Short mmCIF file of C-alpha atoms and ligand atoms in Angstrom, two decimals:
data_model
loop_
_atom_site.label_atom_id
_atom_site.label_comp_id
_atom_site.label_asym_id
_atom_site.label_seq_id
_atom_site.Cartn_x
_atom_site.Cartn_y
_atom_site.Cartn_z
CA MET A 1 18.15 -29.98 -3.27
CA THR A 2 18.13 -28.73 0.34
CA ALA A 3 15.47 -29.86 2.79
CA SER A 4 13.78 -26.46 2.79
CA SER A 5 13.61 -26.14 -0.99
CA LYS A 6 12.20 -29.70 -1.12
CA GLU A 7 9.51 -28.63 1.33
CA LEU A 8 8.81 -25.54 -0.74
CA SER A 9 8.32 -27.51 -3.93
CA GLN A 10 6.11 -29.97 -2.05
CA GLU A 11 4.05 -27.05 -0.78
CA ALA A 12 3.84 -25.67 -4.31
CA LEU A 13 2.46 -29.02 -5.51
CA ASN A 14 -0.11 -29.06 -2.73
CA LEU A 15 -1.07 -25.53 -3.64
CA ALA A 16 -1.75 -26.54 -7.20
CA SER A 17 -3.74 -29.62 -6.29
CA PHE A 18 -6.88 -28.39 -4.50
CA SER A 19 -9.90 -27.10 -6.32
CA PHE A 20 -13.51 -26.70 -5.25
CA SER A 21 -16.26 -28.73 -6.90
CA LEU A 22 -18.83 -26.85 -8.97
CA GLU A 23 -21.34 -27.19 -6.15
CA GLN A 24 -18.89 -25.79 -3.58
CA LYS A 25 -18.01 -22.90 -5.89
CA THR A 26 -21.67 -22.06 -6.38
CA ALA A 27 -22.31 -22.08 -2.62
CA LEU A 28 -19.29 -19.86 -1.98
CA PHE A 29 -20.32 -17.47 -4.75
CA THR A 30 -23.79 -17.12 -3.19
CA GLN A 31 -22.29 -16.42 0.24
CA LEU A 32 -19.83 -13.88 -1.21
CA LYS A 33 -22.56 -11.95 -3.03
CA GLN A 34 -24.40 -11.57 0.28
CA GLN A 35 -21.16 -10.47 1.98
CA ARG A 36 -20.37 -8.00 -0.83
CA GLY A 37 -17.19 -9.72 -1.95
CA ILE A 38 -15.55 -10.31 1.44
CA LEU A 39 -14.69 -13.59 3.14
CA PHE A 40 -14.32 -12.86 6.86
CA GLN A 41 -11.81 -14.44 9.22
CA ARG A 42 -14.45 -16.76 10.72
CA ASP A 43 -15.33 -18.02 7.19
CA ILE A 44 -11.65 -18.49 6.33
CA ILE A 45 -11.02 -20.54 9.48
CA ALA A 46 -14.12 -22.67 8.87
CA LEU A 47 -13.21 -23.38 5.23
CA CYS A 48 -9.55 -24.16 6.06
CA ASN A 49 -10.71 -26.66 8.70
CA GLU A 50 -13.38 -28.20 6.51
CA HIS A 51 -11.09 -28.77 3.52
CA LYS A 52 -7.80 -29.19 5.46
CA LEU A 53 -6.14 -26.28 3.72
CA THR A 54 -3.66 -23.63 4.72
CA GLU A 55 -4.76 -20.00 4.37
CA THR A 56 -2.70 -19.65 1.18
CA GLN A 57 -4.13 -22.83 -0.32
CA LEU A 58 -7.64 -21.57 0.40
CA LEU A 59 -6.83 -18.14 -1.06
CA LYS A 60 -5.69 -19.73 -4.32
CA ALA A 61 -8.61 -22.16 -4.43
CA CYS A 62 -11.02 -19.21 -4.17
CA VAL A 63 -9.64 -17.40 -7.25
CA PRO A 64 -11.97 -19.17 -9.73
CA VAL A 65 -14.87 -17.93 -7.57
CA ALA A 66 -13.53 -14.36 -7.83
CA SER A 67 -13.61 -14.71 -11.64
CA LEU A 68 -17.38 -15.37 -11.43
CA PHE A 69 -17.85 -11.69 -10.47
CA SER A 70 -16.23 -10.52 -13.72
CA VAL A 71 -18.30 -8.37 -16.09
CA ALA A 72 -16.44 -8.64 -19.39
CA PRO A 73 -18.82 -8.14 -22.34
CA ILE A 74 -15.98 -7.06 -24.65
CA SER A 75 -13.21 -9.58 -24.01
CA GLN A 76 -15.13 -12.41 -22.37
CA PHE A 77 -11.88 -12.77 -20.43
CA TYR A 78 -12.90 -13.29 -16.83
CA VAL A 79 -10.13 -12.26 -14.44
CA GLY A 80 -10.38 -12.89 -10.69
CA ALA A 81 -8.15 -11.52 -7.93
CA ILE A 82 -8.25 -11.78 -4.15
CA VAL A 83 -6.38 -9.67 -1.64
CA LEU A 84 -5.36 -11.25 1.64
CA GLY A 85 -5.54 -8.26 3.93
CA ILE A 86 -5.56 -7.43 7.62
CA ASN A 87 -8.42 -5.36 8.99
CA GLN A 88 -8.32 -2.79 11.81
CA GLN A 89 -8.93 -5.54 14.39
CA GLY A 90 -5.91 -7.50 13.12
CA GLU A 91 -8.04 -10.19 11.49
CA THR A 92 -7.23 -11.80 8.15
CA GLN A 93 -9.87 -11.20 5.48
CA PHE A 94 -10.13 -12.11 1.80
CA TYR A 95 -11.24 -9.19 -0.37
CA PHE A 96 -12.43 -10.33 -3.79
CA GLY A 97 -12.15 -8.49 -7.10
CA ALA A 98 -12.86 -8.96 -10.79
CA ASN A 99 -12.55 -6.98 -14.01
CA VAL A 100 -15.36 -4.71 -15.21
CA GLU A 101 -15.66 -3.60 -18.85
CA PHE A 102 -17.91 -0.93 -20.37
CA THR A 103 -19.25 -1.43 -23.88
CA HIS A 104 -19.07 1.45 -26.37
CA GLN A 105 -16.57 3.31 -24.22
CA ALA A 106 -12.80 3.73 -24.30
CA LEU A 107 -11.03 0.54 -23.26
CA SER A 108 -8.98 2.63 -20.83
CA LEU A 109 -12.07 2.85 -18.57
CA VAL A 110 -11.95 -0.87 -17.69
CA VAL A 111 -11.45 -1.78 -14.02
CA HIS A 112 -8.84 -4.52 -13.69
CA ALA A 113 -9.42 -7.40 -11.28
CA GLU A 114 -6.40 -6.44 -9.17
CA GLN A 115 -7.65 -2.86 -8.85
CA SER A 116 -11.08 -4.16 -7.92
CA ALA A 117 -9.71 -6.38 -5.12
CA ILE A 118 -7.41 -3.66 -3.73
CA ASN A 119 -10.22 -1.10 -3.92
CA ASN A 120 -12.50 -3.53 -2.05
CA ALA A 121 -9.90 -3.97 0.70
CA TRP A 122 -9.23 -0.23 0.91
CA LEU A 123 -12.87 0.89 1.04
CA ASN A 124 -13.64 -1.71 3.68
CA GLY A 125 -10.96 -0.44 6.02
CA ALA A 126 -8.17 -2.97 5.51
CA LYS A 127 -5.01 -1.63 7.10
CA SER A 128 -2.65 -3.66 4.97
CA VAL A 129 -2.49 -5.82 1.87
CA ILE A 130 -0.18 -8.80 2.36
CA LYS A 131 -0.81 -11.02 -0.68
CA ILE A 132 -2.82 -10.97 -3.85
CA ALA A 133 -3.81 -14.16 -5.68
CA ILE A 134 -4.74 -13.68 -9.33
CA SER A 135 -6.05 -15.94 -12.10
CA ASP A 136 -3.64 -14.49 -14.69
CA ALA A 137 -0.39 -12.56 -14.75
CA PRO A 138 -0.95 -8.92 -13.73
CA CYS A 139 -0.49 -6.42 -16.57
CA GLY A 140 1.99 -3.55 -16.31
CA TYR A 141 -0.76 -1.14 -15.35
CA CYS A 142 -1.78 -3.32 -12.36
CA ARG A 143 1.82 -3.73 -11.27
CA GLN A 144 1.96 0.07 -11.23
CA PHE A 145 -1.35 0.32 -9.34
CA MET A 146 -0.04 -2.10 -6.69
CA ASN A 147 3.14 -0.05 -6.38
CA GLU A 148 1.08 2.71 -4.75
CA LEU A 149 0.45 0.50 -1.69
CA ASP A 150 2.42 1.05 1.50
CA THR A 151 3.17 -2.70 1.44
CA ALA A 152 4.56 -2.59 -2.13
CA ASP A 153 8.01 -3.66 -0.90
CA SER A 154 6.73 -6.87 0.69
CA LEU A 155 3.65 -7.67 -1.41
CA GLU A 156 3.40 -11.29 -2.60
CA ILE A 157 1.75 -12.04 -5.92
CA LEU A 158 0.37 -15.57 -6.23
CA LEU A 159 -0.36 -16.86 -9.70
CA PRO A 160 -1.80 -20.37 -10.16
CA GLU A 161 1.60 -21.89 -11.01
CA LYS A 162 4.12 -19.50 -9.51
CA HIS A 163 4.61 -16.92 -6.76
CA PHE A 164 6.44 -13.60 -7.11
CA SER A 165 7.19 -10.47 -5.16
CA LEU A 166 5.99 -7.20 -6.70
CA HIS A 167 9.63 -6.23 -6.93
CA ASP A 168 10.32 -9.32 -9.17
CA LEU A 169 7.62 -8.11 -11.56
CA LEU A 170 8.35 -4.39 -11.39
CA PRO A 171 12.09 -3.76 -11.05
CA ASN A 172 13.41 -0.18 -11.21
CA ALA A 173 9.92 1.02 -10.40
CA PHE A 174 8.47 4.50 -10.66
CA GLY A 175 6.40 5.36 -7.61
CA PRO A 176 4.94 7.98 -5.25
CA LYS A 177 8.34 9.06 -3.91
CA ASP A 178 9.47 10.08 -7.42
CA LEU A 179 6.84 12.81 -7.18
CA GLY A 180 7.84 13.72 -3.65
CA ASN A 181 4.75 12.04 -2.20
CA GLU A 182 5.47 10.38 1.15
CA ILE A 183 2.01 8.90 1.76
CA SER A 184 0.72 5.81 0.04
CA LEU A 185 -2.53 4.01 -0.57
CA MET A 186 -3.71 2.66 2.82
CA SER A 187 -1.00 4.40 4.85
CA GLN A 188 -2.87 7.66 5.08
CA SER A 189 -4.40 8.50 8.42
CA ALA A 190 -8.03 9.49 8.82
CA SER A 191 -8.81 12.71 7.01
CA THR A 192 -8.88 15.92 8.97
CA HIS A 193 -10.43 17.87 6.09
CA GLN A 194 -14.03 19.03 5.89
CA PHE A 195 -16.33 20.36 3.20
CA SER A 196 -17.89 23.77 3.74
CA GLY A 197 -21.39 24.83 2.78
CA ILE A 198 -22.53 21.34 1.96
CA SER A 199 -26.26 20.67 2.20
CA ASN A 200 -27.48 18.94 5.35
CA ALA A 201 -29.36 16.61 3.05
CA CYS A 202 -26.09 15.25 1.66
CA ASP A 203 -25.45 11.65 2.66
CA GLU A 204 -22.96 11.47 5.57
CA THR A 205 -21.28 8.31 4.28
CA LEU A 206 -20.78 9.91 0.87
CA ILE A 207 -19.04 12.88 2.53
CA LYS A 208 -16.89 10.60 4.66
CA THR A 209 -15.98 8.43 1.66
CA ALA A 210 -14.97 11.51 -0.34
CA LEU A 211 -12.80 12.84 2.51
CA ASN A 212 -11.03 9.46 2.71
CA ALA A 213 -10.09 9.51 -0.98
CA TYR A 214 -6.42 9.00 -1.80
CA VAL A 215 -5.69 12.11 -3.86
CA PRO A 216 -2.07 13.21 -3.30
CA TYR A 217 -1.70 14.44 -6.91
CA THR A 218 -4.82 16.56 -7.54
CA GLY A 219 -6.41 17.03 -4.13
CA ASN A 220 -9.81 16.14 -5.57
CA PHE A 221 -11.47 14.53 -2.56
CA SER A 222 -14.35 12.80 -4.30
CA ALA A 223 -16.71 9.87 -4.04
CA VAL A 224 -19.70 8.24 -5.70
CA LYS A 225 -22.79 6.68 -4.20
CA ILE A 226 -24.87 4.15 -6.13
CA SER A 227 -28.34 3.82 -4.59
CA THR A 228 -30.40 0.77 -5.42
CA TYR A 229 -34.11 0.13 -4.95
CA GLN A 230 -33.72 -2.95 -2.76
CA ASP A 231 -30.08 -3.74 -2.18
CA GLY A 232 -28.77 -0.76 -0.25
CA ASP A 233 -26.10 1.75 -1.24
CA PHE A 234 -22.62 1.25 -2.70
CA TYR A 235 -19.80 3.75 -2.33
CA GLY A 236 -16.57 4.35 -4.21
CA SER A 237 -13.68 6.70 -3.59
CA TYR A 238 -11.05 8.25 -5.85
CA ALA A 239 -7.67 6.39 -5.70
CA GLU A 240 -4.89 8.17 -7.56
CA ASN A 241 -1.64 6.71 -8.87
CA ALA A 242 1.79 8.28 -9.29
CA ALA A 243 1.76 7.30 -12.98
CA TYR A 244 -1.67 8.99 -13.25
CA SER A 245 -3.24 6.68 -15.88
CA PRO A 246 -3.82 3.71 -13.53
CA SER A 247 -5.85 5.92 -11.12
CA LEU A 248 -9.31 4.59 -10.26
CA SER A 249 -12.13 7.13 -10.56
CA PRO A 250 -14.78 7.23 -7.81
CA LEU A 251 -17.46 5.95 -10.19
CA GLN A 252 -15.32 3.00 -11.32
CA SER A 253 -14.58 2.30 -7.66
CA ALA A 254 -18.31 2.33 -6.73
CA LEU A 255 -19.31 0.23 -9.74
CA SER A 256 -16.68 -2.35 -8.91
CA GLN A 257 -18.14 -2.59 -5.37
CA PHE A 258 -21.65 -2.83 -6.81
CA TYR A 259 -20.73 -5.76 -9.05
CA LEU A 260 -19.16 -7.59 -6.09
CA SER A 261 -22.67 -8.18 -4.81
CA GLY A 262 -23.60 -9.92 -8.03
CA LEU A 263 -26.21 -7.33 -9.04
CA SER A 264 -26.77 -6.26 -12.61
CA PHE A 265 -26.66 -2.57 -13.42
CA ASP A 266 -30.10 -1.80 -14.87
CA ASP A 267 -33.06 0.49 -14.27
CA GLN A 268 -34.84 -2.17 -12.21
CA THR A 269 -31.98 -2.27 -9.73
CA VAL A 270 -30.24 1.11 -9.66
CA LYS A 271 -32.19 4.12 -8.48
CA SER A 272 -29.62 6.92 -8.66
CA ILE A 273 -25.97 7.89 -8.75
CA THR A 274 -24.42 10.80 -6.86
CA LEU A 275 -20.97 12.23 -7.52
CA LEU A 276 -19.46 14.52 -4.88
CA GLU A 277 -16.18 16.27 -5.67
CA THR A 278 -13.98 19.12 -4.47
CA GLU A 279 -14.87 22.47 -6.05
CA ASP A 280 -11.32 23.72 -6.75
CA ALA A 281 -9.93 20.43 -8.02
CA LYS A 282 -12.90 18.96 -9.86
CA ASN A 283 -12.04 16.56 -12.69
CA GLN A 284 -14.49 13.67 -12.41
CA LEU A 285 -17.69 14.82 -14.10
CA GLU A 286 -16.75 13.99 -17.68
CA VAL A 287 -15.33 10.56 -16.90
CA ALA A 288 -18.45 9.75 -14.85
CA LYS A 289 -20.66 10.76 -17.78
CA ALA A 290 -18.58 8.61 -20.14
CA VAL A 291 -18.88 5.55 -17.92
CA LEU A 292 -22.63 6.08 -17.45
CA ALA A 293 -23.13 6.50 -21.20
CA SER A 294 -22.19 2.85 -21.51
CA PHE A 295 -25.52 1.82 -19.94
CA GLU A 296 -28.92 1.75 -21.61
CA ASN A 297 -31.39 3.85 -19.56
CA PRO A 298 -28.78 5.29 -17.17
CA PRO A 299 -30.19 6.15 -13.73
CA ALA A 300 -30.80 9.65 -12.35
CA PHE A 301 -27.49 11.42 -11.83
CA GLU A 302 -26.87 13.98 -9.11
CA TYR A 303 -23.74 16.13 -9.11
CA ILE A 304 -22.47 17.99 -6.04
CA THR A 305 -19.35 20.11 -5.66
CA ALA A 306 -18.19 21.54 -2.38
CA ALA A 307 -15.31 23.67 -1.14
CA LEU A 308 -12.72 21.99 1.05
CA ILE A 309 -11.60 23.41 4.39
CA LYS A 310 -8.09 22.19 5.09
N1 THU B 401 -7.29 -7.70 -17.08
C1 THU B 401 -7.26 -7.65 -15.72
O1 THU B 401 -8.32 -7.58 -15.06
N2 THU B 401 -6.05 -7.65 -15.11
C2 THU B 401 -4.86 -7.69 -15.78
O2 THU B 401 -3.86 -7.32 -15.24
C3 THU B 401 -4.89 -8.18 -17.17
C4 THU B 401 -6.10 -7.76 -17.91
C5 THU B 401 -8.60 -7.60 -17.77
C6 THU B 401 -8.82 -6.25 -18.41
C7 THU B 401 -9.80 -6.60 -19.50
O3 THU B 401 -11.10 -6.58 -18.92
C8 THU B 401 -9.47 -8.02 -19.89
O4 THU B 401 -8.70 -8.56 -18.79
C9 THU B 401 -8.66 -8.14 -21.16
O5 THU B 401 -7.50 -7.41 -21.10
ZN1 ZN B 402 -4.09 -5.14 -15.14
#
């Protein structure tokens, strides 16, 4: 064994050895709900110092806390994932994610934990995804979803016992370039598009979120806003995938963000839902209705379409 591989295996042992106590996990979960599923650089530094951990050790130790956000009434299989990403200011942040299931609806509507964490990073302006730590091996669909990232070639996947590159787990991959698409999730620059004839009453953030959708395959710039009575608004954007099926609809994206604040989706909490999509490319109304049909007493639903000026 060479010195460096000895060090590596020692580091791997260290990585496996730290876990938070129940009390620490509960405190972290409370903080994360308030911060809508993000651990900021200042929190990461403080926790690394307090527990004498490297950033990667902390990332892995936080995964069981990510699983606490899971909403899995069908499988009771609580998956947690955390993206280590870099924000626009160059700071390291941890973006949490967990799976979300919908009862009495097609299983294909589930949001996977990895999608949830990447969506969280993307919507909150991360400029790159460096690593993702996950509680369980990522399924084929998630490997494909991750392959849409501009950092797919260097992405590290950290499982509790072993680390991989995305390439290890998805050799001979199919991706955006196979469809002639040169942009990728998170590489796209700020949108220069606009909607025409949209009501002045329409929420500015909803419009901006729709225009920032990643829609290289259908052009359906679309977004969803979930308004709550007391806990503010939550937004989600459409994120397409070259293999189509792993795409994340704007309502799934918004719901995943909503659940990362630990709220429960009921008529006491949620006031209304608004879907905004592009007139010529619309394709989100039926899937939104299907997802909403999963809830008892679904909230008021507003539907807006608007023409795009390119
Ligand atoms: N799940 C994930 O969140 N990620 C994976 O890659 C594996 C599967 C979720 C989906 C579903 O909610 C549950 O685990 C059972 O498959
Ligand atoms: Zn998956």
